[in-house]
Every structure is written in structure tokens, then in C-alpha cells.
XYZ file of N, CA and C in Angstrom:
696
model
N 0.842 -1.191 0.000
C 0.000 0.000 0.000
C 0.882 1.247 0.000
N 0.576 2.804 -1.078
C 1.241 3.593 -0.888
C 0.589 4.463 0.500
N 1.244 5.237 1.065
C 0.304 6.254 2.189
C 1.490 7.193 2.537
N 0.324 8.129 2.231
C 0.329 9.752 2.398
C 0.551 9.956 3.467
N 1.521 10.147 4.789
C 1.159 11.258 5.976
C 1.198 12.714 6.172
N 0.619 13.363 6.066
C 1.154 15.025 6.301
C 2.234 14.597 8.121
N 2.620 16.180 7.946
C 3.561 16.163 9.324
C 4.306 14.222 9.919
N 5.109 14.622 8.910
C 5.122 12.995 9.224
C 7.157 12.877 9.974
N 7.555 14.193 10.022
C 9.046 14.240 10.075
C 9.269 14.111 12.186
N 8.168 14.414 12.726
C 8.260 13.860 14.201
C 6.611 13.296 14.780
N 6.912 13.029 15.964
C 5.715 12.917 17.145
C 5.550 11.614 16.063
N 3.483 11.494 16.151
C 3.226 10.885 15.862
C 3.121 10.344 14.461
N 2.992 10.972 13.500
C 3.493 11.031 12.315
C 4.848 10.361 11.566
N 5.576 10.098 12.592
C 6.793 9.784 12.343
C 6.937 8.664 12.894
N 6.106 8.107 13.960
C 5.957 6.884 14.490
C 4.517 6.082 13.556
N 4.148 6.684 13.334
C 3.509 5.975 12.185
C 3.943 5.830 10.916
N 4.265 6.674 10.086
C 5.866 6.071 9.348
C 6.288 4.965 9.453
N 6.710 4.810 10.738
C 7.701 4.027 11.281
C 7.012 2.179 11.037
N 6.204 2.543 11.505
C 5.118 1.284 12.140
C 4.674 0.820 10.613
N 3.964 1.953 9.390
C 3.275 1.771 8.242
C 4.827 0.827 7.357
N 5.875 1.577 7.633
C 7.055 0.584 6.999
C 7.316 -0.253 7.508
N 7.104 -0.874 8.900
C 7.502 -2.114 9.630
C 6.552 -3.166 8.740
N 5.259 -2.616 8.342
C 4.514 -3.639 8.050
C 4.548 -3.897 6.282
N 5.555 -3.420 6.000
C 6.067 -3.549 4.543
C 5.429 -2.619 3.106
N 4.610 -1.450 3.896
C 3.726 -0.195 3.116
C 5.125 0.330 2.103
N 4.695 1.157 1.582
C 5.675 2.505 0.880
C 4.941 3.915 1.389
N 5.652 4.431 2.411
C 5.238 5.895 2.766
C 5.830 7.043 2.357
N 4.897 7.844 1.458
C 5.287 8.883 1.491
C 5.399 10.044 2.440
N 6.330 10.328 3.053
C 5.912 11.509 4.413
C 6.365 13.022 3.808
N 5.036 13.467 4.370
C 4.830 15.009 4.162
C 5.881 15.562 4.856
N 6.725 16.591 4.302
C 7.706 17.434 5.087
C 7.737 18.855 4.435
N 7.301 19.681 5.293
C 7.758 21.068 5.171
C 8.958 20.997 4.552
N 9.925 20.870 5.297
C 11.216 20.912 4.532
C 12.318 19.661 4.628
N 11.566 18.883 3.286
C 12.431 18.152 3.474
C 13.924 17.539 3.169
N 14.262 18.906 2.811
C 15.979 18.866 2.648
C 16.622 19.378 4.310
N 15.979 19.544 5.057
C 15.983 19.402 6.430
C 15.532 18.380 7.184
N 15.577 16.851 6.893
C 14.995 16.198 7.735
C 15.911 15.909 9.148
N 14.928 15.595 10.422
C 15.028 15.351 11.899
C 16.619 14.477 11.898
N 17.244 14.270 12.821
C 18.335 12.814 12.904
C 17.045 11.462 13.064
N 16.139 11.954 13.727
C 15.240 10.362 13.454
C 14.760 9.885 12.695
N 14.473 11.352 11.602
C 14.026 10.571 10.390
C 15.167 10.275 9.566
N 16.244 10.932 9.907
C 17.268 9.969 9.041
C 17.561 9.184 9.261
N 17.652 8.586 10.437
C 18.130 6.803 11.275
C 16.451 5.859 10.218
N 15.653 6.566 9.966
C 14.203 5.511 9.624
C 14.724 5.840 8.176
N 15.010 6.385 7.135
C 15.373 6.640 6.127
C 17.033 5.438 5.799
N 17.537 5.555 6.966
C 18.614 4.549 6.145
C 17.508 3.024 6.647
N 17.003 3.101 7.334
C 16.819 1.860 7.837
C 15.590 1.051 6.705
N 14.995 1.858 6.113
C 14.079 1.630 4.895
C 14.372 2.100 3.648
N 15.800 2.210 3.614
C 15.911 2.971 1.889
C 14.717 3.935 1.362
N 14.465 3.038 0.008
C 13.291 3.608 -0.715
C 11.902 3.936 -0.524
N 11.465 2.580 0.554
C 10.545 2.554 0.566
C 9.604 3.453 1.644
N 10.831 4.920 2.325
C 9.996 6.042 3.042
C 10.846 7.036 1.919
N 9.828 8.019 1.268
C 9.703 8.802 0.181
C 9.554 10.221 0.728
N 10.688 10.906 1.457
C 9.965 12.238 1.477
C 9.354 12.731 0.609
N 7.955 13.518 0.857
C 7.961 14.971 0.113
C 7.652 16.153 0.600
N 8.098 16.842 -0.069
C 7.350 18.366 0.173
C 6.198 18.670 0.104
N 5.059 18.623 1.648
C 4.294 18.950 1.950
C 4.037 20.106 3.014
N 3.630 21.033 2.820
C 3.244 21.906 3.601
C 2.355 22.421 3.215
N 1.016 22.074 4.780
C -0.636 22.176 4.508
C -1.242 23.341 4.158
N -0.146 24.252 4.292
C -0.848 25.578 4.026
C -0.458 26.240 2.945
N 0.248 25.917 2.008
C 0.602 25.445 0.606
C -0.288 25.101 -0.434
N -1.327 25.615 -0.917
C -2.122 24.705 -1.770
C -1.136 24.582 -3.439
N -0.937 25.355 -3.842
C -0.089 25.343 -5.004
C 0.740 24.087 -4.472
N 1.712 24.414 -3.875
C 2.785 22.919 -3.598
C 2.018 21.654 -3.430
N 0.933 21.661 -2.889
C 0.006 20.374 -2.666
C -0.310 20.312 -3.853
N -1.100 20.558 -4.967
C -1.532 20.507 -6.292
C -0.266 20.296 -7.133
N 1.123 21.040 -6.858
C 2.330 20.495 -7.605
C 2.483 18.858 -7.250
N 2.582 18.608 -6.172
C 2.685 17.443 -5.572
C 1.852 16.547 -6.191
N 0.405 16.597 -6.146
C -0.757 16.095 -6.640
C -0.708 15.773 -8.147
N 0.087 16.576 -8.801
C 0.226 16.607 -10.422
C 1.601 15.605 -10.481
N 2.280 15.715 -9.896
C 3.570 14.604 -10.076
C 3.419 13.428 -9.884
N 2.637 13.083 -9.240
C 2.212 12.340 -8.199
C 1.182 11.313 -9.695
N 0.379 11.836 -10.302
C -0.497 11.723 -11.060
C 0.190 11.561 -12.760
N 1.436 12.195 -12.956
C 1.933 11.802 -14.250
C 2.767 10.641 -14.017
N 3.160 10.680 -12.552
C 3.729 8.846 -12.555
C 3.041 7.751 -12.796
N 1.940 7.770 -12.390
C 0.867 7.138 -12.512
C 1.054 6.655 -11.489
N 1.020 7.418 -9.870
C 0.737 6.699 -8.658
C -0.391 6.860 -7.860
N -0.280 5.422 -7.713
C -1.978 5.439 -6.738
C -1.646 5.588 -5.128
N -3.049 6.214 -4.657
C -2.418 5.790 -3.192
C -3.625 4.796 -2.075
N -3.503 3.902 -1.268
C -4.084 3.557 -0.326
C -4.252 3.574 0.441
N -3.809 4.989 0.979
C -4.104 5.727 2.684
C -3.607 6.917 2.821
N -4.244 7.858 2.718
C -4.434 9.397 3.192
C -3.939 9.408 4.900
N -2.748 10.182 5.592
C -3.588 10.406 6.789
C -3.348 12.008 7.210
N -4.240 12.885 7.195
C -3.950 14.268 7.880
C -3.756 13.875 9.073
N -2.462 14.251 9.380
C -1.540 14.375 10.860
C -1.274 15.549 11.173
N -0.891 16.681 10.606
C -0.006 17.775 10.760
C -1.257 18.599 11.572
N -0.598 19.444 12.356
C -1.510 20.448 12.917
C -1.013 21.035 14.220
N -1.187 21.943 14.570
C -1.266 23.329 15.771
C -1.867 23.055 16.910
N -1.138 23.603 18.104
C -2.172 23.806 18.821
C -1.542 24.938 19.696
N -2.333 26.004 19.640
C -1.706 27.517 19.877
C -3.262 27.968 21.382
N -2.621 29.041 21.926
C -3.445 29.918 22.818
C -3.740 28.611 24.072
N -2.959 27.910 24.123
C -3.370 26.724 25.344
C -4.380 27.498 26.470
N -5.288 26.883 27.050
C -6.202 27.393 28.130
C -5.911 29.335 27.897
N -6.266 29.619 27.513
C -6.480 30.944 27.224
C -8.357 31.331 27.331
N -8.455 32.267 28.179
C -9.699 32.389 28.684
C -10.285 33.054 27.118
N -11.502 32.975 26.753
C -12.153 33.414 25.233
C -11.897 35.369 25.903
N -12.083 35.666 27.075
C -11.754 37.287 27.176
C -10.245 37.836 26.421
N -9.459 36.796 26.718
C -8.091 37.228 26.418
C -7.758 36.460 25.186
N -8.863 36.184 23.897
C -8.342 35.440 23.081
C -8.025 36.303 21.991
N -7.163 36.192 21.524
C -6.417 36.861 20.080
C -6.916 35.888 19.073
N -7.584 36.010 18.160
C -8.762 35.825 17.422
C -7.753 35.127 16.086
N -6.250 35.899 16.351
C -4.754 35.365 14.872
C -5.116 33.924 14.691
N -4.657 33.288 16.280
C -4.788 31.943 16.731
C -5.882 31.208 16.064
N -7.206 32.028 15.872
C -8.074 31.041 15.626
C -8.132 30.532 13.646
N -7.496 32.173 13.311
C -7.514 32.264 11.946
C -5.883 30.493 11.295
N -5.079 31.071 12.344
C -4.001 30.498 11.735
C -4.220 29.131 12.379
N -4.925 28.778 13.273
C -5.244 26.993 13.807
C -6.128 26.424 12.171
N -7.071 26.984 12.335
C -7.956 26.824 11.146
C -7.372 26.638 9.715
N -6.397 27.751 9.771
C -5.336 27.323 8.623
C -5.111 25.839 8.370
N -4.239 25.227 9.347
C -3.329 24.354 9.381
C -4.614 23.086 10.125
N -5.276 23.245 10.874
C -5.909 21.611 11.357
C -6.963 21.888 10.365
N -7.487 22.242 9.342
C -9.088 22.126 9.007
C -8.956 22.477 7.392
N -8.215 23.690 6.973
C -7.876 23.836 6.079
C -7.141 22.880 5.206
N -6.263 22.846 6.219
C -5.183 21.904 5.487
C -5.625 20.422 4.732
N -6.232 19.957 5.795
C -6.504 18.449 5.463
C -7.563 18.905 4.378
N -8.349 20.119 3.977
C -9.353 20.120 3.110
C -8.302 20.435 1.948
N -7.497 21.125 2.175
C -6.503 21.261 0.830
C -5.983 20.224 0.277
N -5.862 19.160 1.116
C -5.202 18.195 1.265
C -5.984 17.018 0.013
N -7.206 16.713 1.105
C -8.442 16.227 0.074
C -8.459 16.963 -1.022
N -8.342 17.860 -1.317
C -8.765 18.656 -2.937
C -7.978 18.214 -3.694
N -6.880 18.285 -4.063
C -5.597 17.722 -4.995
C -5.352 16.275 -5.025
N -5.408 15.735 -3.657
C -5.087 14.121 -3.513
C -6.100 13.391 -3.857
N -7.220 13.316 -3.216
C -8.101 12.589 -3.241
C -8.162 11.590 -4.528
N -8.267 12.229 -6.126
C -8.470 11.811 -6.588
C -6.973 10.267 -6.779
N -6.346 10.304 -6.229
C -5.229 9.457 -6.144
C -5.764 8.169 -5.323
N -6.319 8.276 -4.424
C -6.604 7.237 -3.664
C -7.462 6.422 -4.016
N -7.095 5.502 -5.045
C -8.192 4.646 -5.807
C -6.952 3.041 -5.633
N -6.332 3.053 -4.686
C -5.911 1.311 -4.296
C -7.639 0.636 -3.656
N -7.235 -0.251 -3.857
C -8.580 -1.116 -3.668
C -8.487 -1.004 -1.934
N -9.605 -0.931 -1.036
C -9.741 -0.922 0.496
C -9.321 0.652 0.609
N -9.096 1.630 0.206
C -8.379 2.382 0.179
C -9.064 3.590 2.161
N -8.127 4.397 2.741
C -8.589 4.665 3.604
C -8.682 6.566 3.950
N -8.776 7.551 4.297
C -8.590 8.776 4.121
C -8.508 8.504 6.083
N -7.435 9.179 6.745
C -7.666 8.734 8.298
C -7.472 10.534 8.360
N -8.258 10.854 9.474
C -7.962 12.364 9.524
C -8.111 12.553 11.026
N -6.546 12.583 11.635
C -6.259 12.980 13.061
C -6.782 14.001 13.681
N -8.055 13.201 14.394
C -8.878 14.199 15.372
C -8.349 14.486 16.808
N -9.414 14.661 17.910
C -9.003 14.441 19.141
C -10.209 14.261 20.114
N -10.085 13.896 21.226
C -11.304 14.010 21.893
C -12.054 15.446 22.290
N -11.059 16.552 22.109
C -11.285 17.615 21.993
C -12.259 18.378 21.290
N -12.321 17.549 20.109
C -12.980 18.132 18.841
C -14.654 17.372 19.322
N -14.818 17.040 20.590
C -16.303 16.243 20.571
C -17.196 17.505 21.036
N -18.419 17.620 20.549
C -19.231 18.826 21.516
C -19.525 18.406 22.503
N -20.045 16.373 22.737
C -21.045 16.241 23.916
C -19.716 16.431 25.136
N -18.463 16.254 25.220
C -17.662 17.034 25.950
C -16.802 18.022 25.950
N -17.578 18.715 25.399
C -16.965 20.301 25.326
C -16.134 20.684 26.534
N -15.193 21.462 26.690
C -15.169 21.671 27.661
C -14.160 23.276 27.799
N -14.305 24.506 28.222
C -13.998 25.834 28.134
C -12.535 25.526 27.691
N -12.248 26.610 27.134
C -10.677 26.780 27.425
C -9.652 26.244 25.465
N -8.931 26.412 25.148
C -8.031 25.812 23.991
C -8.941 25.733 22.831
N -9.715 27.149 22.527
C -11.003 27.428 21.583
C -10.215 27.210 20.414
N -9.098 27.829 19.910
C -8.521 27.346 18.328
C -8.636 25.814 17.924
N -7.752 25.242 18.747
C -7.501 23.705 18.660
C -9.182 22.739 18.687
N -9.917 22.699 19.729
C -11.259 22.381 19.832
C -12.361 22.718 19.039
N -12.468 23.816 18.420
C -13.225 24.634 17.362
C -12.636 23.663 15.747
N -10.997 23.344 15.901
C -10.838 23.294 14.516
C -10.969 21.456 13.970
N -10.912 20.872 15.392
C -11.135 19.547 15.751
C -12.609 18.918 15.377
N -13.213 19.960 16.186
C -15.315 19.775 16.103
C -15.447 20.161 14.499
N -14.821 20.657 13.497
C -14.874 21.049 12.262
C -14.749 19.899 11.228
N -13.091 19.435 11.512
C -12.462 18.014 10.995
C -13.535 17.236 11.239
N -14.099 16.729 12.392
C -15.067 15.465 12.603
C -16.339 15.777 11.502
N -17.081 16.845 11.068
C -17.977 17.296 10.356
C -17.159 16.732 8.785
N -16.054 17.380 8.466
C -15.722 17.199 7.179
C -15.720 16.199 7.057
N -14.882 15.247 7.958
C -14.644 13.416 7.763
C -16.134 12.873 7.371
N -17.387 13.393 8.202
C -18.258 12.257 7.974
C -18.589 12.765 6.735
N -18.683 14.268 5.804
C -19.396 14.526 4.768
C -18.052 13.909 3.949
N -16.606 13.369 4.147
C -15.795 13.143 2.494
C -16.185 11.323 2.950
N -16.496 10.837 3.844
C -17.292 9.542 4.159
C -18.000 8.777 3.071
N -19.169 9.961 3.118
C -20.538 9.654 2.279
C -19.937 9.683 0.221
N -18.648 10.445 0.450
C -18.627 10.635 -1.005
C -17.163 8.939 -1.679
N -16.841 9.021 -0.532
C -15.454 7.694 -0.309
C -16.596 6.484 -0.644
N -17.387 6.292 0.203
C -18.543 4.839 0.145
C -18.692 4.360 -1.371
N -18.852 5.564 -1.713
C -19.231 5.054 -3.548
C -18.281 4.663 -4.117
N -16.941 4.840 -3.883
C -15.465 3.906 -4.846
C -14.878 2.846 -3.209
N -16.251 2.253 -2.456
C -15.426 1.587 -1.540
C -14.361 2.104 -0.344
N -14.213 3.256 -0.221
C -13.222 3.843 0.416
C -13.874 4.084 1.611
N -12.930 4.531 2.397
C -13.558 4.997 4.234
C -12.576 6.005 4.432
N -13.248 6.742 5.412
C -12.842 8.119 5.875
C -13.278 8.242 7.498
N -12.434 8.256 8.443
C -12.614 8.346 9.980
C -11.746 9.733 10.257
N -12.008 10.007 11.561
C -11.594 11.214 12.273
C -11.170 9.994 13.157
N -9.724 10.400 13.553
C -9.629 9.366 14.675
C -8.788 9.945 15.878
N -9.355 9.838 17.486
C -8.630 10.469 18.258
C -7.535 9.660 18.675
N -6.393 10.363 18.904
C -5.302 9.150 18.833
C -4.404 8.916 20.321
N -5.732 9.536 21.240
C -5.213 9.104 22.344
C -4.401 10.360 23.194
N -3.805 10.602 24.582
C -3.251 11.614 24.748
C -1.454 10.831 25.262
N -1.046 11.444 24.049
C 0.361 10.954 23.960
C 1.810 11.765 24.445
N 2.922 10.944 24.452
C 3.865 11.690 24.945
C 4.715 12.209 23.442
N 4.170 13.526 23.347
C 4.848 14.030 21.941
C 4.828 15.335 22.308
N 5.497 16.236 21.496
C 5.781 17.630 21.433
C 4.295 18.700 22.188
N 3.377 17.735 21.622
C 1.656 18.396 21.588
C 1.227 17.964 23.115
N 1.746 16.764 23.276
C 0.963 16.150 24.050
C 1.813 16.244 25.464
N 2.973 16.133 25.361
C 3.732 16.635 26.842
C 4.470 15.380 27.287
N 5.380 15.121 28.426
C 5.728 14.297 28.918
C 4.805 13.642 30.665
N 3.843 14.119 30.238
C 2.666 13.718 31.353
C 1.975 12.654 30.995
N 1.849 12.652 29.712
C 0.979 12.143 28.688
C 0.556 10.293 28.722
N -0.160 9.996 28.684
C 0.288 8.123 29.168
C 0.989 7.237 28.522
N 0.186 8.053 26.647
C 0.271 6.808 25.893
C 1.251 6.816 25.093
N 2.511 6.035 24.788
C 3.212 5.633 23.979
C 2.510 6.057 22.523
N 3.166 6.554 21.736
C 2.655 7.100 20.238
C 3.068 6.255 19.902
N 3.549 5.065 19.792
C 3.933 3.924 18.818
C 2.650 2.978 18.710
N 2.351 3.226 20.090
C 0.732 2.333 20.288
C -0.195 2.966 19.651
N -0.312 3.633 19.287
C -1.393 5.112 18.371
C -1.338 4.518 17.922
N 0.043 4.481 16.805
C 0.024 4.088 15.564
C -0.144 2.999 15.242
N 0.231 2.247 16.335
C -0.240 0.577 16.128
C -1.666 0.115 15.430
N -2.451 1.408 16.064
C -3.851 1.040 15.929
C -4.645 1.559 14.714
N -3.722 2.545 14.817
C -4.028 3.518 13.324
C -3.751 2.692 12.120
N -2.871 2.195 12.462
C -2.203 1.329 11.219
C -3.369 0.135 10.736
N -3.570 -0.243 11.938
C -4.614 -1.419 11.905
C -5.896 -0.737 11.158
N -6.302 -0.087 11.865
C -7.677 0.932 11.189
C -7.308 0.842 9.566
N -6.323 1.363 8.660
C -5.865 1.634 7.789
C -6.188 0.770 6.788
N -5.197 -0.664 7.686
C -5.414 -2.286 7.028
C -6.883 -2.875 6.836
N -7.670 -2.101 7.660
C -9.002 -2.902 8.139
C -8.829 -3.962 8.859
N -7.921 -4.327 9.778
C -7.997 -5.308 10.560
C -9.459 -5.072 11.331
N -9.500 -3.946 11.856
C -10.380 -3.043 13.127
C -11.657 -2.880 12.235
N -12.983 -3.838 12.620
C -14.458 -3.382 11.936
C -14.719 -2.798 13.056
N -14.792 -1.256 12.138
C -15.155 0.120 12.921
C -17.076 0.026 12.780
N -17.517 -0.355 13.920
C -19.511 -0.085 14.165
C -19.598 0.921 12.992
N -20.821 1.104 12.635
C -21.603 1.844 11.713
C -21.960 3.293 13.107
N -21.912 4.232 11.697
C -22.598 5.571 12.832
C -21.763 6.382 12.151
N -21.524 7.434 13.354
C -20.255 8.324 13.114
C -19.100 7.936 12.936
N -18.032 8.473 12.236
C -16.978 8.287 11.698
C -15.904 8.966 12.453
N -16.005 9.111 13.816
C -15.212 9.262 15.042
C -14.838 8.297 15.830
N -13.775 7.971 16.004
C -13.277 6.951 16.878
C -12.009 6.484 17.741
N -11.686 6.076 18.294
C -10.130 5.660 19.173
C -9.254 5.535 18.046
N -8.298 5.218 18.620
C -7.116 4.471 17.821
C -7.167 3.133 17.908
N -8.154 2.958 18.367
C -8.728 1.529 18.600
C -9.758 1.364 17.919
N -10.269 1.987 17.369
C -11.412 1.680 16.238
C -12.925 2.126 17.260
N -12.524 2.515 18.382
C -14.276 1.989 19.382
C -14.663 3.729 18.613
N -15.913 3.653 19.343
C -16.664 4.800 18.525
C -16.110 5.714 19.919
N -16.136 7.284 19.326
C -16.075 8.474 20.157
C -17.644 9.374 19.983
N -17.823 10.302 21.533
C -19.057 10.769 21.110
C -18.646 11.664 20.139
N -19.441 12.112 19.503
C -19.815 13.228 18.666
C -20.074 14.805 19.528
């Protein structure tokens, strides 16, 4: 299977990488800049040769995404898994009195925009048979637990879960699936060193989701990294 990650050069993104090549995939990982890649992604780069493909992705880029999308398309490559990973999370607990409104413009950019930019150019690529679109939500993004406070990030989350179920309904007709998936609260850049869960285990599950090992219930198209359903 080929697969797409945006933000794929650390955190979780990069452990999914990691995990999508353990299981013998070809990943392409999205990189801002990837004539700058991490020392970790170069230790996973010798350790898989060919078969991890940087490219130049950056979500807020639509031209470069559509360049990408067009190269991508005169090779004649298909792909079998989308996953929007990349994304922000700015104004932490910031009361809505003291909110600088930039935050909400430039979150929106990058978690909601992006993955829609993302879908616009790619989409039509993802025609491998089982094929999957995974779009990294959070539990954040749920309304029935809303909860005050980190309005950019939560606002742009509750957005993603809306888009996933409407590119859902349009995926069903060539067989394809499309989830929002929360991936747990992990120990990564975003997530802190408080955090419980091992991001390798995310991806473990993500990966699985991907494969279809995991029959995700009918309903909403929100769920664990475990496939169980999340509220809405």
C-alpha cells in the first residue's frame, strides 16, 4: 500500500511512518522541509531505503500540494491511505476574554484547512482497492464534551469530525472509508511528557484501522485508535 502522511518528520506522524514501513507499506511523508529532515528521520530513512519517500508537503501550501498532486499523477501513482496528521495547537487554556482571534484564523489554517486542501488535490489518487482517508482528530474536537478553554484547537477539531463524515458519504461510492480518529493523549511535542500513551501504540492502531484489521460499528466516523466509537 502507498500512504500519504502530512507532518510525518516527528511525534506521531513519524511513528507511524515508522510502524506503516515495519509492516512492509511505501510511505510517502509530508515534510515542510524536506531537505531538512530530523536525525530520526534519518536513522528511519537509512533503515528503509526507498521505501519512506519524502515529500514536500506543507498544509498551508495549496499550489505545492496541487504540484505534488500533479507529479504524483503523471507517474501514474496510486495511493491507499491518506492520513492528515499535521496540525497546531496555539493559545493553550487561554480564557475566550483574552483570546487573540490570529490563533483562531491560523489553527484553522493548518488543522481544518489543510486536510481540506489536502483532500482537494489528492483525493483523486486514492483509488488502491480498500483504500482509507484517516484524519487525526481528538477528543477535543467532541461537543457532547466540550469543555472551556483551547477554543482554536477544539473549534478546529469539532470542524475536521464534520468534514470526515461529509468526504465519508462521497469515499462509500469507490469503496473507500474516511474516519476522524482520536489518537489518544500521547507523549509528543503536543501532548507533553505527562501524557500516558506511547505514540507507537497510536500508531499501532491507526495502522490497523488503515489495514481494516479493526471493523469500525456503523454511525459516526469518530473513533479511538482503537477503532471503538467516540461521542460526537
Amino acid at each position: 500500500m502507498n500512504i500519504l502522511i502530512t507532518g510525518a518528520g516527528r511525534g506521531l506522524g513519524l511513528e507511524l511512518a515508522a510502524e506503516c514501513l515495519g509492516r512492509g507499506h511505501h510511505v510517502l511523508a509530508g515534510l515542510r522541509r524536506p531537505e531538512q529532515p530530523s536525525p530520526e528521520f534519518r536513522a528511519l530513512a537509512d533503515q528503509h531505503g526507498e521505501r519512506l519517500e519524502p515529500v514536500r508537503l506543507d498544509v498551508a501550501d495549496e499550489a505545492g500540494i496541487a504540484e505534488l498532486a500533479a507529479r504524483l499523477s503523471g507517474q501514474g501513482r496510486q495511493l491507499g491511505a491518506i492520513v492528515n496528521n499535521a496540525a497546531v495547537l496555539e493559545a493553550r487554556e487561554t480564557p475566550i476574554e483574552r483570546l487573540d482571534l490570529a490563533f483562531m484564523e491560523s489553527t484553522m489554517d493548518i488543522n481544518l484547512y489543510g486536510p481540506m486542501r489536502v483532500a482537494k488535490h489528492l483525493l483523486p489518487l486514492l483509488t488502491e482497492p480498500d483504500a482509507a482517508l484517516i484524519n487525526i482528530s481528538s477528543e477535543a474536537g467532541s461537543m457532547t464534551n466540550a469543555y472551556p478553554g483551547d477554543y482554536p484547537y477544539t473549534l478546529s477539531k469539532a470542524a475536521m469530525n464534520l468534514l470526515t463524515e461529509q468526504l465519508s458519504r462521497v469515499l462509500a461510492e469507490r469503496g473507500a472509508i474516511a474516519l476522524s480518529v482520536h489518537p489518544g493523549w500521547m507523549r509528543t511535542d503536543m501532548g507533553g511528557e505527562q501524557a500516558k500513551l506511547d505514540p507507537r501504540e497510536s500508531a499501532r492502531g491507526i495502522a490497523d484501522l488503515i489495514e481494516r484489521r479493526v471493523e469500525v460499528p456503523p454511525g459516526f466516523r469518530f473513533v479511538d485508535y482503537l477503532g471503538r466509537p467516540m461521542a460526537i
